[in-house]
Every structure is written in structure tokens, then in C-alpha cells.
mmCIF file of C-alpha atoms in Angstrom:
data_model
loop_
_atom_site.group_PDB
_atom_site.id
_atom_site.type_symbol
_atom_site.label_atom_id
_atom_site.label_comp_id
_atom_site.label_asym_id
_atom_site.label_seq_id
_atom_site.Cartn_x
_atom_site.Cartn_y
_atom_site.Cartn_z
ATOM 1 C CA MET A 116 0.000 0.000 0.000
ATOM 2 C CA VAL A 117 1.457 3.341 -1.051
ATOM 3 C CA HIS A 118 0.363 6.699 0.364
ATOM 4 C CA GLY A 119 1.258 9.934 -1.402
ATOM 5 C CA VAL A 120 3.501 8.490 -4.114
ATOM 6 C CA PRO A 121 3.003 8.036 -7.870
ATOM 7 C CA ASP A 122 1.215 4.913 -9.071
ATOM 8 C CA ALA A 123 3.853 2.204 -9.496
ATOM 9 C CA ALA A 124 1.940 0.982 -12.557
ATOM 10 C CA ASP A 125 2.837 4.212 -14.364
ATOM 11 C CA SER A 126 6.102 3.252 -16.033
ATOM 12 C CA THR A 127 6.797 6.896 -16.935
ATOM 13 C CA ALA A 128 7.439 7.579 -13.257
ATOM 14 C CA PHE A 129 10.453 5.215 -13.090
ATOM 15 C CA PRO A 130 13.365 5.504 -13.393
ATOM 16 C CA SER A 131 13.545 8.690 -15.460
ATOM 17 C CA ARG A 132 13.601 10.870 -12.362
ATOM 18 C CA ARG A 133 14.059 10.244 -8.694
ATOM 19 C CA GLN A 134 10.819 10.365 -6.767
ATOM 20 C CA VAL A 135 12.452 10.929 -3.372
ATOM 21 C CA ASP A 136 15.702 12.303 -2.009
ATOM 22 C CA ALA A 137 15.596 10.395 1.286
ATOM 23 C CA VAL A 138 14.090 7.185 2.646
ATOM 24 C CA LEU A 139 13.073 6.500 6.235
ATOM 25 C CA PHE A 140 12.845 2.845 7.261
ATOM 26 C CA ASP A 141 11.121 1.216 10.183
ATOM 27 C CA PHE A 142 13.307 -1.382 11.910
ATOM 28 C CA HIS A 143 11.354 -4.375 13.181
ATOM 29 C CA GLY A 144 9.237 -6.030 10.502
ATOM 30 C CA THR A 145 10.775 -3.878 7.776
ATOM 31 C CA LEU A 146 14.567 -4.223 7.855
ATOM 32 C CA ALA A 147 14.905 -7.047 10.388
ATOM 33 C CA GLN A 148 12.899 -9.630 12.281
ATOM 34 C CA VAL A 149 13.361 -11.158 15.722
ATOM 35 C CA GLU A 150 14.658 -14.697 15.812
ATOM 36 C CA GLU A 151 12.260 -17.634 15.717
ATOM 37 C CA PRO A 152 10.616 -18.082 19.172
ATOM 38 C CA VAL A 153 11.936 -21.564 19.982
ATOM 39 C CA ALA A 154 15.483 -20.566 19.037
ATOM 40 C CA TRP A 155 15.016 -17.499 21.265
ATOM 41 C CA VAL A 156 14.053 -19.615 24.260
ATOM 42 C CA LEU A 157 16.773 -22.217 23.702
ATOM 43 C CA ALA A 158 19.482 -19.552 23.444
ATOM 44 C CA ALA A 159 18.262 -17.679 26.526
ATOM 45 C CA ALA A 160 18.059 -20.889 28.569
ATOM 46 C CA ALA A 161 21.594 -21.786 27.486
ATOM 47 C CA ALA A 162 22.762 -18.383 28.714
ATOM 48 C CA CYS A 163 21.271 -19.359 32.092
ATOM 49 C CA GLY A 164 23.214 -22.644 32.064
ATOM 50 C CA ARG A 165 20.226 -24.815 31.133
ATOM 51 C CA GLU A 166 19.788 -27.046 28.089
ATOM 52 C CA LEU A 167 16.109 -27.514 27.276
ATOM 53 C CA ASP A 168 14.718 -30.202 25.019
ATOM 54 C CA ARG A 169 12.934 -28.798 21.987
ATOM 55 C CA GLY A 170 9.501 -29.972 23.090
ATOM 56 C CA LYS A 171 9.683 -28.117 26.387
ATOM 57 C CA ALA A 172 11.182 -25.076 24.666
ATOM 58 C CA THR A 173 8.325 -25.029 22.154
ATOM 59 C CA ILE A 174 5.665 -25.031 24.885
ATOM 60 C CA LEU A 175 7.525 -22.350 26.806
ATOM 61 C CA ALA A 176 7.985 -20.230 23.676
ATOM 62 C CA ASP A 177 4.262 -20.336 22.924
ATOM 63 C CA ARG A 178 3.446 -19.152 26.440
ATOM 64 C CA LEU A 179 6.044 -16.396 26.358
ATOM 65 C CA VAL A 180 4.905 -15.059 22.984
ATOM 66 C CA THR A 181 1.314 -15.004 24.248
ATOM 67 C CA ALA A 182 2.413 -13.185 27.414
ATOM 68 C CA GLY A 183 4.152 -10.542 25.309
ATOM 69 C CA ARG A 184 7.448 -10.592 23.468
ATOM 70 C CA ALA A 185 9.302 -7.517 22.252
ATOM 71 C CA GLY A 186 9.116 -7.718 18.484
ATOM 72 C CA GLY A 187 6.167 -10.106 18.719
ATOM 73 C CA PRO A 188 2.401 -9.660 18.807
ATOM 74 C CA LEU A 189 0.901 -7.428 21.469
ATOM 75 C CA PRO A 190 0.174 -9.229 24.758
ATOM 76 C CA TYR A 191 -3.362 -10.453 25.363
ATOM 77 C CA ARG A 192 -3.303 -8.773 28.750
ATOM 78 C CA VAL A 193 -0.911 -6.431 30.542
ATOM 79 C CA PRO A 194 -0.910 -6.906 34.346
ATOM 80 C CA LEU A 195 -1.870 -3.809 36.295
ATOM 81 C CA HIS A 196 1.538 -3.539 37.970
ATOM 82 C CA LEU A 197 3.184 -3.269 34.524
ATOM 83 C CA ALA A 198 0.694 -0.838 32.985
ATOM 84 C CA GLU A 199 2.787 2.292 33.452
ATOM 85 C CA HIS A 200 5.951 0.696 32.110
ATOM 86 C CA TRP A 201 3.988 -0.732 29.189
ATOM 87 C CA ALA A 202 2.629 2.694 28.284
ATOM 88 C CA ASP A 203 6.152 4.181 28.416
ATOM 89 C CA ARG A 204 8.061 1.242 26.929
ATOM 90 C CA ASP A 205 9.133 3.061 23.756
ATOM 91 C CA LEU A 206 10.032 6.279 25.546
ATOM 92 C CA TYR A 207 12.362 5.079 28.320
ATOM 93 C CA GLU A 208 14.979 2.335 28.417
ATOM 94 C CA HIS A 209 14.106 1.278 31.949
ATOM 95 C CA SER A 210 10.399 0.998 31.109
ATOM 96 C CA HIS A 211 11.096 -1.077 28.006
ATOM 97 C CA ARG A 212 13.147 -3.557 30.013
ATOM 98 C CA ALA A 213 10.729 -3.585 32.954
ATOM 99 C CA ALA A 214 7.704 -4.135 30.695
ATOM 100 C CA TYR A 215 9.100 -7.067 28.759
ATOM 101 C CA THR A 216 10.969 -8.795 31.572
ATOM 102 C CA GLY A 217 7.842 -8.349 33.677
ATOM 103 C CA LEU A 218 5.645 -9.960 31.039
ATOM 104 C CA ALA A 219 8.079 -12.856 30.649
ATOM 105 C CA ALA A 220 8.135 -13.320 34.421
ATOM 106 C CA THR A 221 4.387 -14.031 34.372
ATOM 107 C CA VAL A 222 5.174 -17.345 32.655
ATOM 108 C CA SER A 223 6.102 -20.086 35.102
ATOM 109 C CA THR A 224 9.487 -21.706 34.494
ATOM 110 C CA ASP A 225 12.186 -23.484 36.453
ATOM 111 C CA VAL A 226 14.961 -21.713 34.528
ATOM 112 C CA GLU A 227 16.360 -19.138 36.937
ATOM 113 C CA GLY A 228 17.028 -15.768 35.319
ATOM 114 C CA LEU A 229 15.222 -16.639 32.090
ATOM 115 C CA ALA A 230 13.210 -13.406 31.839
ATOM 116 C CA ASP A 231 16.357 -11.273 31.869
ATOM 117 C CA ALA A 232 18.170 -13.623 29.488
ATOM 118 C CA LEU A 233 15.281 -13.441 27.021
ATOM 119 C CA TYR A 234 15.445 -9.654 27.095
ATOM 120 C CA GLU A 235 19.210 -9.645 26.614
ATOM 121 C CA ARG A 236 18.712 -11.499 23.312
ATOM 122 C CA LEU A 237 16.993 -8.368 21.999
ATOM 123 C CA LEU A 238 19.901 -6.128 22.865
ATOM 124 C CA GLY A 239 22.380 -7.976 20.650
ATOM 125 C CA PRO A 240 22.408 -8.595 16.895
ATOM 126 C CA GLU A 241 22.327 -12.363 17.411
ATOM 127 C CA GLY A 242 18.676 -12.089 18.488
ATOM 128 C CA TRP A 243 17.641 -10.616 15.141
ATOM 129 C CA LEU A 244 17.851 -11.481 11.450
ATOM 130 C CA PRO A 245 18.026 -8.760 8.797
ATOM 131 C CA TYR A 246 15.836 -9.540 5.819
ATOM 132 C CA ALA A 247 17.569 -10.938 2.750
ATOM 133 C CA ASP A 248 16.862 -7.782 0.731
ATOM 134 C CA THR A 249 17.854 -5.307 3.453
ATOM 135 C CA GLU A 250 21.553 -5.066 2.585
ATOM 136 C CA PRO A 251 21.151 -4.810 -1.200
ATOM 137 C CA THR A 252 18.363 -2.237 -0.823
ATOM 138 C CA LEU A 253 20.334 -0.054 1.579
ATOM 139 C CA ARG A 254 23.476 -0.365 -0.527
ATOM 140 C CA THR A 255 21.714 0.587 -3.738
ATOM 141 C CA LEU A 256 20.197 3.659 -2.096
ATOM 142 C CA HIS A 257 23.565 4.614 -0.602
ATOM 143 C CA ASP A 258 25.371 4.237 -3.923
ATOM 144 C CA ALA A 259 22.696 6.364 -5.610
ATOM 145 C CA GLY A 260 23.189 9.159 -3.075
ATOM 146 C CA VAL A 261 19.784 8.712 -1.411
ATOM 147 C CA LYS A 262 19.915 9.547 2.307
ATOM 148 C CA VAL A 263 18.634 6.870 4.704
ATOM 149 C CA ALA A 264 17.386 7.021 8.281
ATOM 150 C CA VAL A 265 15.948 4.331 10.543
ATOM 151 C CA VAL A 266 12.850 5.480 12.464
ATOM 152 C CA SER A 267 11.809 3.076 15.204
ATOM 153 C CA ASN A 268 9.519 2.887 18.213
ATOM 154 C CA ILE A 269 12.010 1.175 20.494
ATOM 155 C CA GLY A 270 13.503 1.359 23.959
ATOM 156 C CA PHE A 271 17.143 0.472 23.271
ATOM 157 C CA ASP A 272 19.969 1.336 20.886
ATOM 158 C CA ILE A 273 19.983 -0.642 17.627
ATOM 159 C CA ARG A 274 23.068 0.996 16.131
ATOM 160 C CA PRO A 275 25.300 -1.905 17.316
ATOM 161 C CA HIS A 276 23.057 -4.302 15.377
ATOM 162 C CA PHE A 277 23.695 -2.454 12.127
ATOM 163 C CA ALA A 278 27.411 -2.321 12.881
ATOM 164 C CA ALA A 279 27.528 -6.080 13.487
ATOM 165 C CA TRP A 280 25.682 -6.741 10.234
ATOM 166 C CA GLY A 281 28.034 -4.507 8.250
ATOM 167 C CA LEU A 282 25.254 -2.007 7.519
ATOM 168 C CA ALA A 283 26.261 0.957 9.674
ATOM 169 C CA ASP A 284 27.832 2.876 6.778
ATOM 170 C CA LEU A 285 24.608 2.534 4.789
ATOM 171 C CA VAL A 286 22.454 4.407 7.337
ATOM 172 C CA ASP A 287 22.899 8.153 7.765
ATOM 173 C CA ALA A 288 20.781 8.684 10.902
ATOM 174 C CA PHE A 289 18.704 6.933 13.557
ATOM 175 C CA ALA A 290 15.532 8.489 14.968
ATOM 176 C CA LEU A 291 14.742 6.199 17.903
ATOM 177 C CA SER A 292 11.655 6.958 19.973
ATOM 178 C CA TYR A 293 13.356 6.641 23.347
ATOM 179 C CA GLU A 294 15.945 9.214 22.254
ATOM 180 C CA VAL A 295 13.603 11.550 20.361
ATOM 181 C CA GLY A 296 10.858 11.476 22.994
ATOM 182 C CA ARG A 297 8.140 10.868 20.410
ATOM 183 C CA THR A 298 6.627 7.677 19.024
ATOM 184 C CA LYS A 299 5.131 6.881 15.648
ATOM 185 C CA PRO A 300 2.600 7.884 14.359
ATOM 186 C CA ASP A 301 3.398 11.307 15.900
ATOM 187 C CA PRO A 302 4.560 13.463 12.955
ATOM 188 C CA ALA A 303 7.319 14.887 15.151
ATOM 189 C CA ILE A 304 9.476 11.751 14.955
ATOM 190 C CA PHE A 305 9.336 11.717 11.153
ATOM 191 C CA LEU A 306 10.113 15.424 10.995
ATOM 192 C CA ARG A 307 13.072 14.876 13.320
ATOM 193 C CA ALA A 308 14.386 12.160 11.013
ATOM 194 C CA CYS A 309 14.016 14.433 8.003
ATOM 195 C CA GLY A 310 15.865 17.151 9.900
ATOM 196 C CA MET A 311 18.705 14.755 10.696
ATOM 197 C CA LEU A 312 19.054 14.052 6.974
ATOM 198 C CA GLY A 313 18.531 17.633 5.841
ATOM 199 C CA ALA A 314 15.679 16.334 3.708
ATOM 200 C CA ASP A 315 12.422 17.953 2.662
ATOM 201 C CA PRO A 316 9.533 15.796 3.972
ATOM 202 C CA GLU A 317 7.769 16.222 0.627
ATOM 203 C CA ARG A 318 10.739 14.521 -1.036
ATOM 204 C CA THR A 319 10.992 11.780 1.593
ATOM 205 C CA LEU A 320 9.541 8.257 1.637
ATOM 206 C CA MET A 321 8.745 6.331 4.828
ATOM 207 C CA VAL A 322 8.825 2.532 4.494
ATOM 208 C CA GLY A 323 7.296 0.381 7.217
ATOM 209 C CA ASP A 324 4.895 -2.425 8.036
ATOM 210 C CA SER A 325 2.187 -0.838 10.187
ATOM 211 C CA PRO A 326 -0.389 1.966 10.298
ATOM 212 C CA ALA A 327 1.943 3.805 12.690
ATOM 213 C CA ASP A 328 4.496 4.044 9.883
ATOM 214 C CA ALA A 329 1.853 5.432 7.536
ATOM 215 C CA GLY A 330 1.546 8.281 10.043
ATOM 216 C CA ALA A 331 4.465 9.822 8.164
ATOM 217 C CA VAL A 332 1.905 11.169 5.709
ATOM 218 C CA GLN A 333 0.844 13.644 8.403
ATOM 219 C CA ALA A 334 4.412 14.967 8.366
ATOM 220 C CA GLY A 335 4.257 15.526 4.615
ATOM 221 C CA CYS A 336 6.142 12.363 3.643
ATOM 222 C CA ALA A 337 5.041 9.638 1.281
ATOM 223 C CA ALA A 338 4.563 6.216 2.862
ATOM 224 C CA LEU A 339 4.984 2.662 1.631
ATOM 225 C CA VAL A 340 3.552 -0.053 3.903
ATOM 226 C CA LEU A 341 4.788 -3.606 3.311
ATOM 227 C CA PRO A 342 3.627 -6.740 5.165
ATOM 228 C CA ALA A 343 6.331 -8.128 7.454
ATOM 229 C CA ALA A 344 7.946 -11.367 6.288
ATOM 230 C CA GLU A 345 9.314 -14.293 8.266
ATOM 231 C CA PRO A 346 12.931 -14.082 9.531
ATOM 232 C CA GLY A 347 15.606 -14.329 6.853
ATOM 233 C CA ARG A 348 13.312 -13.967 3.854
ATOM 234 C CA THR A 349 12.956 -11.106 1.398
ATOM 235 C CA ASN A 350 10.547 -8.383 2.450
ATOM 236 C CA GLY A 351 9.586 -6.617 -0.767
ATOM 237 C CA LEU A 352 12.037 -3.784 -0.213
ATOM 238 C CA GLY A 353 12.758 -3.617 -3.940
ATOM 239 C CA ALA A 354 9.649 -1.445 -4.243
ATOM 240 C CA THR A 355 11.572 1.243 -2.377
ATOM 241 C CA LEU A 356 14.208 1.330 -5.100
ATOM 242 C CA ALA A 357 11.628 1.823 -7.827
ATOM 243 C CA LEU A 358 10.077 4.741 -5.984
ATOM 244 C CA ALA A 359 13.518 6.279 -5.473
ATOM 245 C CA GLY A 360 14.359 5.924 -9.158
ATOM 246 C CA CYS A 361 17.156 3.433 -8.464
ATOM 247 C CA PRO A 362 17.895 0.267 -10.470
ATOM 248 C CA VAL A 363 15.953 -2.699 -9.113
#
């Protein structure tokens, strides 16, 4: 779904002229995906000194995802004692950690320290997989001189992830909600990202996977919303290149 950009079916729009000067990307579900839930649980348990059989890990993973996993579906219910942290999770680091470790702690387990170990998987690149078309898309934009920023509702720094994946030089700026003090779909976070790039919002494209990302339209940007893919697969990011007038 494309908001505020030329019809991709109109071949005269591509690639004769660049449609945008800058591209803003969401992180989770757009450029990268969290690791598969069972692998997540097995790795976290191992960090706690426990080796779980896959059957037990699968049951535990299902319960933890239902309780609420960062990067996963929204929890069915947020306990009252976590409500404030949940509301502030993308604005403050301590609330993000407290919300998700607290949700994980609601799941009964005999693995001591598992809730913290599960959260630690998020903080490192090993707990995520960039999509197969992330690197070639970012590199093509970079080589074409198109500025790139990552705009994410998140409560921790993801710059080390991009460095570990060899992508840091392909991103010009990061507008992270806990640093900016605004969350998508608030136009302010998109305007901040444009300011970081020195880009005119009317010549900027936001690419994401949710209605919150489409909120960029209220900041004057165009928006491309793609459905999130499974970890490690391609995510349709080639559409970004067409809209930017780059070779696909």
C-alpha cells in the first residue's frame, strides 16, 4: 500500500527521475525480524546454564509469545503492575526492560534468570535477522546518493546491530523513539528524522509495516507499507528502489 507516491503501474514515473531524495525505514518487521521463538528460548536458557529439550522449549515459547514478546504480537493482557511501564516502553529504556521482563516473568518456568536472558537477546544482533533484501536495498540507495534514516519505536539502541551486520555505513541517521521522545505515528518523529538528513519531507519516503508508519503522511512524507515477512526472507524492499528511481 502506497500513500502519497506516484502509481507504481505508471512506467513513466520510473526511473527517469528520482521520486524521493531520502528514505526512512522502520526497523522491526521492515529491515529485520526477531529470531524464531523456539530458538530465542533455547538460546536464553543456554545463557542461564540450562539445556532444554525442543519440546519443552516449544511449549515455553508459545506461552512467552502469548504473554508478550518484544518484536512479537501485542500481549493479550498487561498486568496492572506493569501498565505504566507498558505505556512508556518506547520512551524510556528502563520501562522497556521492565515491561518485557515483567511480562516474561508471568510465565512459570524453572529456569532461573530466564526473563532477563530473554530480554538480553533483543539487545544484541544475534537475536535478530536482517531480511535478505535489506543489505542490497540499503546499498543501492547509498550508492545512488539517497539519504537513509531508521525510524523506530524502540527502547534500546539498535546501532550496534547495524554495525555487526556490516550495515552501519549505509544508514545516515537513527531516529529512535526513546531518544527523540516521540513515538510513531506522531509526525514529530518523522520530521526529526528528516531534519537529521537535511531532507524535505515532501521529497521523503517512509517505508514500514504498520499503520503507525503510515503516520508519516501527516508529516508531509510519502509512505509505503509492506507486510512483514518471516525471519531471513525477502521483504519486498525492492519497491523502495523503484520509488527512489534506483535500479531494481
